[in-house]
Coordinates of C-alpha atoms and ligand atoms in Angstrom, one line a residue:
X1 CA -0.1 0.2 0.1
X2 CA 0.8 3.3 -0.1
X3 CA 3.0 5.1 3.1
X4 CA 3.5 8.2 2.1
X5 CA 1.7 10.6 0.2
X6 CA 3.9 11.1 -3.1
X7 CA 4.2 6.9 -3.3
X8 CA -0.5 7.3 -3.2
X9 CA -0.9 9.9 -5.6
X10 CA 2.0 7.6 -7.9
X11 CA 0.0 4.3 -7.2
X12 CA -3.4 5.9 -8.3
X13 CA -1.8 7.7 -11.2
X14 CA -0.4 4.1 -12.5
X15 CA -3.7 2.9 -11.6
X16 CA -5.5 5.8 -14.2
X17 CA -2.6 4.9 -16.9
X18 CA -3.7 1.0 -16.8
X19 CA -6.7 1.5 -18.3
X20 CA -10.6 2.0 -17.0
X21 CA -11.3 2.0 -13.0
X22 CA -12.4 -0.9 -11.9
X23 CA -13.7 0.2 -9.0
X24 CA -16.5 2.2 -9.3
X25 CA -15.4 5.0 -6.7
X26 CA -12.4 5.5 -7.9
X27 CA -11.8 8.8 -10.0
X28 CA -12.3 8.8 -13.7
X29 CA -8.8 9.5 -16.0
X30 CA -8.0 12.6 -16.2
X31 CA -10.0 14.2 -13.8
X32 CA -7.8 16.4 -11.5
X33 CA -9.9 15.1 -8.3
X34 CA -12.5 13.6 -6.8
X35 CA -13.7 13.8 -3.2
X36 CA -12.9 10.2 -1.9
X37 CA -10.4 7.3 -3.5
X38 CA -9.2 3.8 -3.2
X39 CA -6.1 3.0 -1.6
X40 CA -4.7 -0.9 -2.1
X41 CA -3.8 -2.4 0.9
X42 CA -1.0 -5.3 0.6
X43 CA 0.6 -7.8 2.9
X44 CA 2.7 -10.6 1.8
X45 CA 1.4 -14.4 1.9
X46 CA 2.5 -16.3 4.0
X47 CA 2.8 -20.0 5.2
X48 CA 0.5 -20.6 8.5
X49 CA -1.5 -17.2 7.5
X50 CA -5.0 -18.3 6.3
X51 CA -6.9 -14.8 6.6
X52 CA -5.7 -11.2 6.2
X53 CA -8.1 -8.7 7.4
X54 CA -7.6 -4.7 8.4
X55 CA -8.8 -3.5 11.1
X56 CA -8.7 0.8 12.7
X57 CA -10.0 3.7 13.3
X58 CA -12.1 4.0 9.7
X59 CA -14.7 1.8 10.0
X60 CA -18.4 1.8 11.5
X61 CA -17.2 -0.3 14.2
X62 CA -13.3 1.1 14.7
X63 CA -11.1 -1.7 15.5
X64 CA -13.9 -4.1 15.9
X65 CA -14.8 -5.0 11.8
X66 CA -12.3 -4.1 8.9
X67 CA -11.1 -4.9 5.7
X68 CA -10.6 -8.1 5.0
X69 CA -8.1 -9.1 2.2
X70 CA -8.0 -11.4 -0.6
X71 CA -5.3 -13.8 -1.5
X72 CA -4.0 -12.8 -5.1
X73 CA -0.4 -14.6 -5.8
X74 CA 2.3 -14.1 -3.9
X75 CA 0.1 -11.0 -1.7
X76 CA -2.9 -10.8 -0.1
X77 CA -5.1 -7.3 -1.5
X78 CA -7.7 -5.5 -0.6
X79 CA -9.0 -2.0 -1.2
X80 CA -10.8 0.7 1.1
X81 CA -12.3 4.0 -0.2
X82 CA -11.3 6.8 2.0
X83 CA -12.3 10.8 1.9
X84 CA -9.6 13.0 0.2
X85 CA -6.8 13.3 3.1
X86 CA -8.8 11.0 5.3
X87 CA -6.1 9.6 7.9
X88 CA -6.5 6.0 9.2
X89 CA -4.3 4.3 12.1
X90 CA -4.4 0.7 11.7
X91 CA -3.0 -2.7 11.9
X92 CA -3.2 -5.7 10.0
X93 CA -5.1 -9.0 11.5
X94 CA -3.6 -12.7 10.6
X95 CA -5.4 -15.5 11.1
X96 CA -8.6 -13.3 13.4
X97 CA -6.4 -12.8 16.0
X98 CA -2.6 -11.6 15.3
X99 CA -2.5 -7.5 15.3
X100 CA 0.9 -6.9 13.0
X101 CA 2.0 -3.7 12.0
X102 CA 1.4 -2.7 8.2
X103 CA 5.7 -3.8 6.7
X104 CA 4.9 -0.8 3.9
X105 CA 3.8 1.8 6.5
X106 CA 4.7 4.7 8.7
X107 CA 3.4 3.3 12.3
X108 CA 2.5 6.0 15.0
X109 CA 3.1 5.6 19.0
X110 CA -0.5 5.2 19.7
X111 CA 0.0 6.9 23.9
X112 CA -0.1 3.7 24.9
X113 CA 2.7 2.2 24.4
X114 CA 1.7 0.3 21.0
X115 CA 2.6 1.0 17.6
X116 CA -0.1 1.9 14.5
X117 CA 0.0 1.6 10.7
X118 CA -0.9 4.8 9.2
X119 CA -2.3 6.2 5.7
X120 CA -3.6 9.4 4.6
X121 CA -5.5 9.2 1.3
X122 CA -4.2 11.6 -1.6
X123 CA -7.2 12.0 -4.3
X124 CA -4.8 14.5 -6.4
X125 CA -7.0 17.0 -4.4
X126 CA -3.4 19.1 -4.7
X127 CA -2.8 20.7 -7.9
X128 CA -4.1 24.9 -6.0
X129 CA -2.0 24.6 -3.2
X130 CA 2.0 24.7 -2.6
X131 CA 4.0 22.3 -3.0
X132 CA 6.7 22.5 -0.9
X133 CA 9.9 21.3 -3.7
X134 CA 9.3 24.6 -5.5
X135 CA 10.5 26.6 -2.1
X136 CA 13.3 28.7 -2.0
X137 CA 14.2 29.4 1.6
X138 CA 15.9 32.4 3.6
X139 CA 17.0 32.6 6.6
X140 CA 16.1 36.3 8.3
X141 CA 17.5 36.7 11.7
X142 CA 15.8 38.7 13.1
X143 CA 17.9 40.8 15.2
X144 CA 20.7 41.8 12.7
X145 CA 19.0 42.2 9.5
X146 CA 17.0 45.5 9.2
X147 CA 16.1 47.9 11.3
X148 CA 12.6 49.1 11.1
X149 CA 11.5 50.9 14.0
X150 CA 15.0 52.7 16.4
X151 CA 12.2 53.1 18.5
X152 CA 12.1 49.5 19.9
X153 CA 16.1 49.4 20.3
X154 CA 17.2 48.2 23.8
X155 CA 20.5 46.4 24.1
X156 CA 20.8 45.2 27.6
X157 CA 24.0 47.0 29.9
X158 CA 26.8 45.8 30.0
X159 CA 27.1 43.3 27.7
X160 CA 29.3 43.4 24.5
X161 CA 27.8 44.8 20.6
X162 CA 28.4 41.5 19.2
X163 CA 26.5 39.7 21.8
X164 CA 24.0 42.4 22.4
X165 CA 20.7 43.5 20.8
X166 CA 21.4 45.2 17.3
X167 CA 18.1 46.8 16.4
X168 CA 17.0 43.9 13.9
X169 CA 13.2 44.0 14.0
X170 CA 9.5 42.4 12.3
X171 CA 8.9 45.6 11.3
X172 CA 12.2 46.3 9.0
X173 CA 11.6 42.5 7.5
X174 CA 8.3 43.8 6.5
X175 CA 10.4 47.2 5.2
X176 CA 12.1 44.4 2.8
X177 CA 9.4 42.3 1.7
X178 CA 7.4 45.7 1.0
X179 CA 10.8 47.1 -1.5
X180 CA 11.2 43.9 -3.3
X181 CA 14.2 42.8 -1.6
X182 CA 13.2 39.3 -1.5
X183 CA 11.2 39.0 -4.6
X184 CA 13.8 39.7 -6.5
X185 CA 16.5 37.3 -5.1
X186 CA 13.9 34.4 -6.1
X187 CA 13.1 34.0 -2.5
X188 CA 9.2 33.0 -1.7
X189 CA 9.4 31.3 1.8
X190 CA 11.2 33.2 5.2
X191 CA 12.8 31.6 8.2
X192 CA 12.6 34.0 10.5
X193 CA 14.3 33.6 14.3
X194 CA 12.2 33.0 17.1
X195 CA 10.4 36.1 17.5
X196 CA 8.9 35.1 21.0
X197 CA 9.7 37.1 24.3
X198 CA 13.5 36.1 25.1
X199 CA 14.9 36.8 28.8
X200 CA 16.1 40.8 29.5
X201 CA 19.3 39.5 31.4
X202 CA 22.9 38.5 31.1
X203 CA 23.8 34.8 30.4
X204 CA 27.2 33.5 30.8
X205 CA 28.3 31.6 27.7
X206 CA 30.6 28.6 27.3
X207 CA 33.1 30.6 26.3
X208 CA 32.5 32.8 29.7
X209 CA 31.7 35.8 27.8
X210 CA 28.5 38.0 28.1
X211 CA 25.0 37.7 25.9
X212 CA 22.1 38.8 25.7
X213 CA 19.3 36.9 24.0
X214 CA 19.5 38.9 20.6
X215 CA 19.6 35.3 18.8
X216 CA 15.7 34.4 20.4
X217 CA 16.7 31.0 21.8
X218 CA 15.9 32.2 25.5
X219 CA 12.4 31.9 25.5
X220 CA 10.3 33.4 29.1
X221 CA 7.2 34.1 28.0
X222 CA 5.8 32.3 25.0
X223 CA 2.5 33.6 24.7
X224 CA 3.9 36.7 23.8
X225 CA 6.0 38.6 21.0
X226 CA 9.5 40.2 22.5
X227 CA 9.5 44.1 22.6
X228 CA 13.0 43.8 20.8
X229 CA 11.6 42.5 17.4
X230 CA 7.9 45.1 17.9
X231 CA 4.5 43.3 18.4
X232 CA 2.0 40.9 18.2
X233 CA 0.4 43.1 15.8
X234 CA 4.2 43.6 13.5
X235 CA 4.4 39.8 13.3
X236 CA 0.6 39.2 11.7
X237 CA 1.9 42.3 9.1
X238 CA 4.5 40.3 8.7
X239 CA 2.8 37.5 7.5
X240 CA 0.4 39.4 5.7
X241 CA 2.9 41.1 3.6
X242 CA 4.5 38.2 3.0
X243 CA 1.9 36.7 1.6
X244 CA 0.2 39.7 -0.7
X245 CA 3.9 38.4 -2.6
X246 CA 3.1 35.2 -2.6
X247 CA 6.1 34.7 0.0
X248 CA 5.4 31.8 2.9
X249 CA 6.7 32.3 6.4
X250 CA 8.0 29.4 9.1
X251 CA 9.2 30.8 12.3
X252 CA 12.2 29.0 14.3
X253 CA 10.6 27.4 17.4
X254 CA 12.7 26.6 20.0
X255 CA 10.9 23.7 21.9
X256 CA 13.6 21.8 24.2
X257 CA 14.2 24.1 26.6
X258 CA 12.5 27.9 28.7
X259 CA 15.0 30.7 30.5
X260 CA 14.9 29.5 33.9
X261 CA 13.2 33.1 34.3
X262 CA 10.0 31.6 33.1
X263 CA 7.0 31.3 35.4
X264 CA 6.1 28.7 33.5
X265 CA 9.3 26.9 35.1
X266 CA 8.3 28.5 38.6
X267 CA 4.6 27.1 38.2
X268 CA 5.6 24.0 37.1
X269 CA 8.3 22.1 38.1
X270 CA 7.8 18.9 37.7
X271 CA 7.6 19.6 33.7
X272 CA 11.4 19.5 33.7
X273 CA 13.9 17.2 33.9
X274 CA 15.7 18.1 37.1
X275 CA 19.1 19.6 36.8
X276 CA 20.9 16.2 37.9
X277 CA 22.6 13.6 36.6
X278 CA 20.8 11.2 38.6
X279 CA 24.6 11.2 41.0
X280 CA 23.3 14.5 42.3
X281 CA 25.7 16.1 40.1
X282 CA 25.0 18.5 37.0
X283 CA 23.4 17.9 34.1
X284 CA 24.6 19.9 31.6
X285 CA 24.5 18.9 28.1
X286 CA 28.3 18.2 27.5
X287 CA 29.3 18.6 31.2
X288 CA 27.8 16.4 33.6
X289 CA 25.7 15.4 30.4
X290 CA 26.4 13.4 27.0
X291 CA 24.6 16.0 23.9
X292 CA 23.8 12.5 23.0
X293 CA 20.9 9.3 23.5
X294 CA 18.6 9.5 27.0
X295 CA 20.8 12.1 28.3
X296 CA 21.2 14.2 25.5
X297 CA 16.8 14.8 25.6
X298 CA 17.0 15.3 29.3
X299 CA 20.1 17.6 29.8
X300 CA 20.0 21.7 29.7
X301 CA 21.8 23.5 27.6
X302 CA 23.1 26.2 30.0
X303 CA 22.3 26.1 33.6
X304 CA 20.0 28.9 32.8
X305 CA 18.3 27.1 30.2
X306 CA 15.5 24.2 31.8
X307 CA 14.5 21.2 30.3
X308 CA 11.4 20.5 28.9
X309 CA 10.2 17.0 30.1
X310 CA 8.0 16.0 27.3
X311 CA 7.2 12.2 28.7
X312 CA 5.1 14.5 31.5
X313 CA 1.8 14.8 29.5
X314 CA 1.1 17.7 30.7
X315 CA 3.9 19.7 29.6
X316 CA 4.0 18.1 26.1
X317 CA 0.2 19.2 26.0
X318 CA 1.2 22.8 26.9
X319 CA 3.7 23.2 24.7
X320 CA 1.6 21.7 21.4
X321 CA -0.8 24.1 22.0
X322 CA 1.6 26.7 22.5
X323 CA 2.7 26.0 19.0
X324 CA -1.0 25.3 17.2
X325 CA -1.8 28.4 19.2
X326 CA 0.9 30.8 16.9
X327 CA 0.0 28.7 13.9
X328 CA -3.7 30.0 14.4
X329 CA -2.7 33.4 15.3
X330 CA -0.4 34.7 12.9
X331 CA -1.5 32.0 9.8
X332 CA 2.8 31.2 9.8
X333 CA 2.8 28.3 6.6
X334 CA 6.0 26.0 9.0
X335 CA 7.7 25.7 11.6
X336 CA 11.9 25.3 11.2
X337 CA 11.9 23.2 14.9
X338 CA 15.3 23.7 16.9
X339 CA 17.4 20.7 18.7
X340 CA 15.3 18.1 17.5
X341 CA 16.9 15.3 18.6
X342 CA 17.3 16.9 22.2
X343 CA 13.4 16.7 22.6
X344 CA 11.3 13.1 23.5
X345 CA 9.6 11.7 19.9
X346 CA 6.6 12.2 21.5
X347 CA 5.8 16.1 20.8
X348 CA 7.0 16.1 17.0
X349 CA 4.3 12.6 16.5
X350 CA 1.7 15.0 18.3
X351 CA 2.1 18.4 16.9
X352 CA 2.4 16.1 13.8
X353 CA -1.4 15.4 14.2
X354 CA -2.7 17.8 15.5
X355 CA -1.5 19.9 12.6
X356 CA -3.4 17.3 10.3
X357 CA -6.1 17.6 12.6
X358 CA -7.0 21.6 13.3
X359 CA -4.6 24.0 11.1
X360 CA -4.2 21.8 7.2
X361 CA -7.8 21.5 7.0
X362 CA -8.4 25.1 7.2
X363 CA -6.0 26.6 5.3
X364 CA -6.0 23.7 2.6
X365 CA -2.0 24.1 2.8
X366 CA 0.8 21.6 3.7
X367 CA 2.4 22.9 6.9
X368 CA 5.8 22.4 6.6
X369 CA 8.2 21.1 9.0
X370 CA 11.8 21.4 9.0
X371 CA 14.0 20.0 11.9
X372 CA 17.6 20.9 13.0
X373 CA 19.6 17.9 13.7
X374 CA 23.6 19.3 13.8
X375 CA 24.8 16.1 12.8
X376 CA 27.2 13.8 10.5
X377 CA 24.8 11.0 10.9
X378 CA 22.1 10.5 8.7
X379 CA 19.9 7.5 10.0
X380 CA 19.9 9.5 13.2
X381 CA 18.6 12.5 11.3
X382 CA 15.9 10.3 8.9
X383 CA 14.6 8.6 12.0
X384 CA 13.0 12.3 12.1
X385 CA 12.0 12.2 8.9
X386 CA 8.8 11.1 8.2
X387 CA 5.9 13.4 6.7
X388 CA 3.4 11.0 7.7
X389 CA 4.2 11.1 11.2
X390 CA 6.9 13.6 12.2
X391 CA 8.7 15.8 10.4
X392 CA 8.3 16.9 6.9
X393 CA 12.5 17.0 6.0
X394 CA 15.5 18.4 7.9
X395 CA 18.6 19.8 7.1
X396 CA 20.9 18.2 4.8
X397 CA 24.0 18.3 7.4
X398 CA 25.9 15.8 6.1
X399 CA 25.3 17.0 2.5
X400 CA 26.6 20.3 3.3
X401 CA 29.7 19.1 5.1
X402 CA 29.8 16.9 1.1
X403 CA 30.2 20.4 -0.5
X404 CA 32.2 22.4 2.1
X405 CA 34.6 19.5 1.9
X406 CA 34.9 18.6 -2.4
X407 CA 33.6 22.1 -4.2
X408 CA 34.7 25.3 -1.6
X409 CA 37.1 23.9 0.4
X410 CA 38.2 21.3 -3.1
X411 CA 39.5 17.9 -0.5
X412 CA 39.6 15.0 -2.2
X413 CA 37.5 14.5 -5.3
X414 CA 34.3 15.2 -7.0
X415 CA 33.7 11.3 -7.9
X416 CA 33.6 11.2 -3.4
X417 CA 30.6 13.4 -4.3
X418 CA 29.5 11.7 -6.8
X419 CA 29.4 7.9 -4.7
X420 CA 27.8 10.5 -1.6
X421 CA 25.0 12.0 -3.8
X422 CA 24.3 8.5 -4.6
X423 CA 24.0 7.6 -1.4
X424 CA 21.8 10.3 -0.3
X425 CA 19.1 10.2 -2.7
X426 CA 18.0 6.8 -1.0
X427 CA 18.5 7.6 2.3
X428 CA 15.7 9.4 3.7
X429 CA 11.6 8.3 3.5
X430 CA 9.9 8.9 0.2
X431 CA 7.8 11.9 -0.1
X432 CA 10.2 13.9 2.7
X433 CA 11.9 17.1 1.4
X434 CA 14.9 17.8 2.9
X435 CA 16.0 21.5 3.0
X436 CA 19.6 22.0 1.1
X437 CA 22.4 24.5 2.8
X438 CA 25.8 25.6 2.5
X439 CA 25.6 27.9 5.8
X440 CA 23.5 29.4 8.6
X441 CA 23.8 30.4 12.1
X442 CA 25.7 27.7 14.1
X443 CA 28.6 27.7 11.1
X444 CA 31.8 30.3 9.8
X445 CA 30.6 32.1 7.3
X446 CA 30.6 30.2 3.7
X447 CA 33.2 32.8 2.1
X448 CA 35.9 32.2 4.2
X449 CA 35.6 28.1 3.7
X450 CA 35.7 29.3 -0.1
X451 CA 38.0 31.0 0.1
X452 CA 42.3 29.7 -2.5
X453 CA 43.5 29.0 1.2
X454 CA 39.9 28.0 3.5
X455 CA 40.3 29.4 7.2
X456 CA 38.0 27.0 8.3
X457 CA 37.0 22.7 8.4
X458 CA 33.8 21.4 7.4
X459 CA 32.6 20.6 11.1
X460 CA 35.0 23.2 12.4
X461 CA 32.5 25.4 14.4
X462 CA 34.8 28.9 13.8
X463 CA 34.0 30.2 17.2
X464 CA 38.3 30.0 17.7
X465 CA 38.0 33.2 16.1
X466 CA 34.1 34.5 17.0
X467 CA 35.4 37.7 19.5
X468 CA 39.4 38.1 18.0
X469 CA 41.0 37.6 15.1
X470 CA 37.8 38.5 12.8
X471 CA 38.0 37.7 9.1
X472 CA 38.2 40.7 7.3
X473 CA 35.9 40.4 3.7
X474 CA 38.3 38.0 1.5
X475 CA 39.0 40.2 -1.8
X476 CA 39.6 37.5 -4.4
X477 CA 37.0 37.2 -7.1
X478 CA 37.9 33.3 -6.9
X479 CA 36.4 32.9 -3.4
X480 CA 33.0 34.1 -4.9
X481 CA 32.7 32.0 -7.7
X482 CA 33.4 28.9 -5.4
X483 CA 30.2 30.5 -3.1
X484 CA 28.4 30.1 -6.4
X485 CA 28.9 26.8 -7.3
X486 CA 27.5 26.1 -4.3
X487 CA 24.8 28.1 -4.4
X488 CA 24.7 26.7 -8.1
X489 CA 24.5 23.1 -7.0
X490 CA 21.7 23.8 -4.2
X491 CA 19.5 25.1 -7.0
X492 CA 20.1 22.7 -9.7
X493 CA 19.3 19.6 -6.9
X494 CA 16.6 18.3 -4.9
X495 CA 15.3 19.8 -1.5
X496 CA 14.2 23.3 -0.2
X497 CA 17.4 25.4 -1.1
X498 CA 18.3 27.8 2.1
X499 CA 20.1 31.4 1.8
X500 CA 21.4 32.4 5.5
X501 CA 21.5 36.3 4.9
X502 CA 23.9 37.7 3.6
X503 CA 25.7 34.3 1.7
X504 CA 24.2 35.9 -1.3
X505 CA 26.7 38.5 -0.9
X506 CA 29.1 36.8 0.2
X507 CA 28.9 38.0 4.5
X508 CA 32.3 37.6 6.2
X509 CA 32.4 35.9 9.8
X510 CA 34.4 33.5 11.9
X511 CA 31.9 31.0 13.8
X512 CA 28.9 32.7 16.8
X513 CA 28.9 35.5 16.7
X514 CA 30.6 36.8 14.3
X515 CA 29.0 34.9 11.9
X516 CA 25.8 36.9 12.9
X517 CA 26.8 40.5 12.4
X518 CA 24.9 42.8 10.9
X519 CA 23.4 42.9 6.8
X520 CA 25.4 44.5 4.8
X521 CA 23.1 46.8 2.7
X522 CA 25.8 49.3 1.4
X523 CA 28.7 49.6 0.3
X524 CA 28.8 46.4 -1.9
X525 CA 32.3 45.5 -3.5
X526 CA 31.9 44.4 -7.5
X527 CA 32.2 40.7 -6.3
X528 CA 29.5 40.8 -4.1
X529 CA 27.0 42.1 -6.6
X530 CA 28.7 39.6 -8.8
X531 CA 27.8 36.9 -6.4
X532 CA 24.2 38.2 -5.9
X533 CA 23.1 38.3 -9.6
X534 CA 24.8 34.7 -10.5
X535 CA 22.2 33.7 -7.3
X536 CA 19.6 35.5 -8.2
X537 CA 19.8 33.9 -11.9
X538 CA 19.5 30.7 -10.6
X539 CA 17.1 31.3 -8.5
X540 CA 15.2 32.6 -11.9
X541 CA 16.5 29.0 -13.3
X542 CA 15.4 27.0 -11.2
X543 CA 11.2 28.1 -10.9
X544 CA 11.3 28.6 -14.4
X545 CA 12.7 24.5 -14.7
X546 CA 10.3 21.8 -13.4
X547 CA 12.9 19.3 -13.0
X548 CA 14.9 21.8 -11.2
X549 CA 12.6 22.1 -8.7
X550 CA 10.9 18.6 -8.2
X551 CA 13.5 16.4 -10.2
X552 CA 15.7 13.3 -8.6
X553 CA 19.6 13.7 -9.2
X554 CA 21.1 11.0 -11.2
X555 CA 25.2 11.4 -11.6
X556 CA 26.2 11.1 -14.9
X557 CA 29.7 10.9 -14.3
X558 CA 32.6 12.7 -12.4
X559 CA 36.4 13.5 -12.2
X560 CA 38.8 14.9 -9.6
X561 CA 37.6 18.3 -10.3
X562 CA 34.5 18.0 -11.8
X563 CA 30.9 16.6 -11.7
X564 CA 28.0 16.3 -13.9
X565 CA 24.3 15.5 -13.1
X566 CA 20.7 15.2 -14.7
X567 CA 17.6 16.4 -13.4
X568 CA 14.4 14.6 -14.5
X569 CA 10.7 15.8 -13.9
X570 CA 7.9 15.3 -16.2
X571 CA 9.6 15.1 -19.0
X572 CA 11.9 17.6 -18.7
X573 CA 16.2 16.8 -18.4
X574 CA 18.6 19.0 -17.0
X575 CA 22.2 18.4 -17.5
X576 CA 24.3 20.4 -15.0
X577 CA 28.6 20.0 -15.3
X578 CA 30.8 21.7 -12.7
X579 CA 34.4 22.4 -12.5
X580 CA 35.8 23.2 -9.4
X581 CA 39.3 23.5 -10.6
X582 CA 41.3 26.4 -11.5
X583 CA 42.6 25.4 -15.3
X584 CA 40.2 24.6 -17.7
X585 CA 38.5 21.2 -17.7
X586 CA 36.0 19.2 -20.2
X587 CA 32.8 18.4 -19.1
X588 CA 32.3 14.1 -18.2
X589 CA 29.8 12.1 -19.9
X590 CA 27.3 14.7 -21.1
X591 CA 24.8 12.5 -23.1
X592 CA 25.5 13.6 -27.2
X593 CA 23.0 16.0 -27.8
X594 CA 22.3 20.5 -28.7
X595 CA 22.0 22.2 -25.5
X596 CA 21.4 25.8 -24.4
X597 CA 23.6 27.0 -21.2
X598 CA 19.9 28.5 -18.9
X599 CA 22.9 29.6 -16.9
X600 CA 24.7 31.8 -20.1
X601 CA 21.9 32.9 -21.6
X602 CA 23.2 32.6 -24.5
X603 CA 20.7 31.0 -27.3
X604 CA 24.4 29.2 -29.1
X605 CA 24.3 25.3 -29.6
X606 CA 26.3 23.8 -27.4
X607 CA 27.5 19.8 -27.6
X608 CA 30.2 17.7 -26.5
X609 CA 32.3 17.8 -25.3
X610 CA 31.9 20.4 -23.2
X611 CA 34.7 23.1 -21.9
X612 CA 33.9 24.3 -18.4
X613 CA 36.6 27.4 -17.9
X614 CA 38.0 27.0 -13.9
X615 CA 35.2 27.5 -11.5
X616 CA 32.0 27.8 -13.1
X617 CA 29.0 25.0 -14.3
X618 CA 26.5 25.1 -16.9
X619 CA 23.3 24.3 -16.7
X620 CA 22.5 22.2 -19.8
X621 CA 18.7 22.1 -21.6
X622 CA 18.0 20.3 -24.8
X623 CA 17.0 22.5 -27.5
Ligands
CA1 CA1 14.7 48.0 16.3
CA2 CA1 11.8 39.6 26.6
CA3 CA1 15.4 18.3 26.1

């Protein structure tokens, strides 16, 4: 049976293509959408099994009477008519007695320690709604982007400029939306740092320095907007201004902890893990407790950040209610969920269920949930990705490490990248939509990894130069060209590509907080302008070519310095070839045909052998 939305629609169109519908309730071939449709179930035939029944919450006698499957060849099969978007929890019952999961389906905990299989009907009614594979995401660091209202600037006394509030706010972002900055750059989704009210005091960082909550990750009152960024009305106005221009908005939601000044902590101490490692000591992450596994879920990031215990049902319900409330109040289109591996997974299951039941039926749109699991382990990252029950996707940290190592820093060979891409394109569950990226607020600025002599390693936080010996804006064009290659890859490969504010102009900066310098609006160098124009051209090419947004990646060939791959969808095929080297190379394995290069914009016909100048790429469409 179909275990994910995408798989369901494929299965359905395969049936439609096969001939006249066998079932009166099935949509006619060619029809766009039906209020209900048939979903197929399968269970493999095996010795000792003489009957298989699907039982669940769908029947008039829930879990009591279900759908009897019939034996056809090597499988038990049957069909169930479901309403469009109907979500069903079920199990297979063997021989009338043995309850088992559907081996092909996603599963979901029922809250009592049991798992059920799940399926959602997709009757093809999505034509008008936004397909998140078409998203191009821009990460706005609210305090560091644009100051639209100097009246709300109130830095914390005795905190250095670098780790203090610098004045950026919601009104500033709204101005930039209305000026068309994002539209011109080809952006159709914004990720805002958390706008919720944070503690006003000083916190000591791991480096012993004084910090303010300018970053938004020290929530104090999760029902209010922080005065530094504006008001709830400002947040609603931003979302409205974005929607009016076809731009979606996703909020950073930090659900792992609150600040110790939060009344939530003083009034409900049992909702939080004790800062105690079980032996009377402290359970700071990376201190008395590990960052990983069970300890990683209950540890405190800092002694002033009490950690939610979501095994407590009241704590979990309060937090999920709060997340739902903000969606309803503001009309935001998705969440970027912080520190996913540090919370109990039950929180994700609960939020997804509530979104499915209470948000999506009203909006008619998919609410995108993208998580952050800062890890090289794609197995761990993927364990939270399941569009039916948890996250739609996560940020692809393993891909980012490969791209920085092989494309920007030019270590190893692009043959390594080819091998990684083959693996990575199969590693996450079908139907998931990962977000691909080069930079974010926890990593040193990407431009420095692209310099002739890279300043930072692939997993280097860059914090060694976060305060002292901070890097200057690179002057050589080569660094901007290499960063352009990395964005060239992101804009011609699967996922939702992310641009961290300022990376479109190659802004300088080491690790936190130097990677969060205030956005540079004036005095851009020719190289910075070149990079922004390059990215603008790339986002337009992505928007204009469905294969680039929704296709599968297929590596055609690679050498030490070059890689050639194809993206194909809906009858369109596009070939991309990249040369990371500092001398001209010939593209590997370009299929024989006449092409035009969408990036150069020239109508001139190209055919193999195709020559790639230093640090360049071509995006080839057959003529
Ligand atoms: Ca301000
Ligand atoms: Ca505050
Ligand atoms: Ca936690």
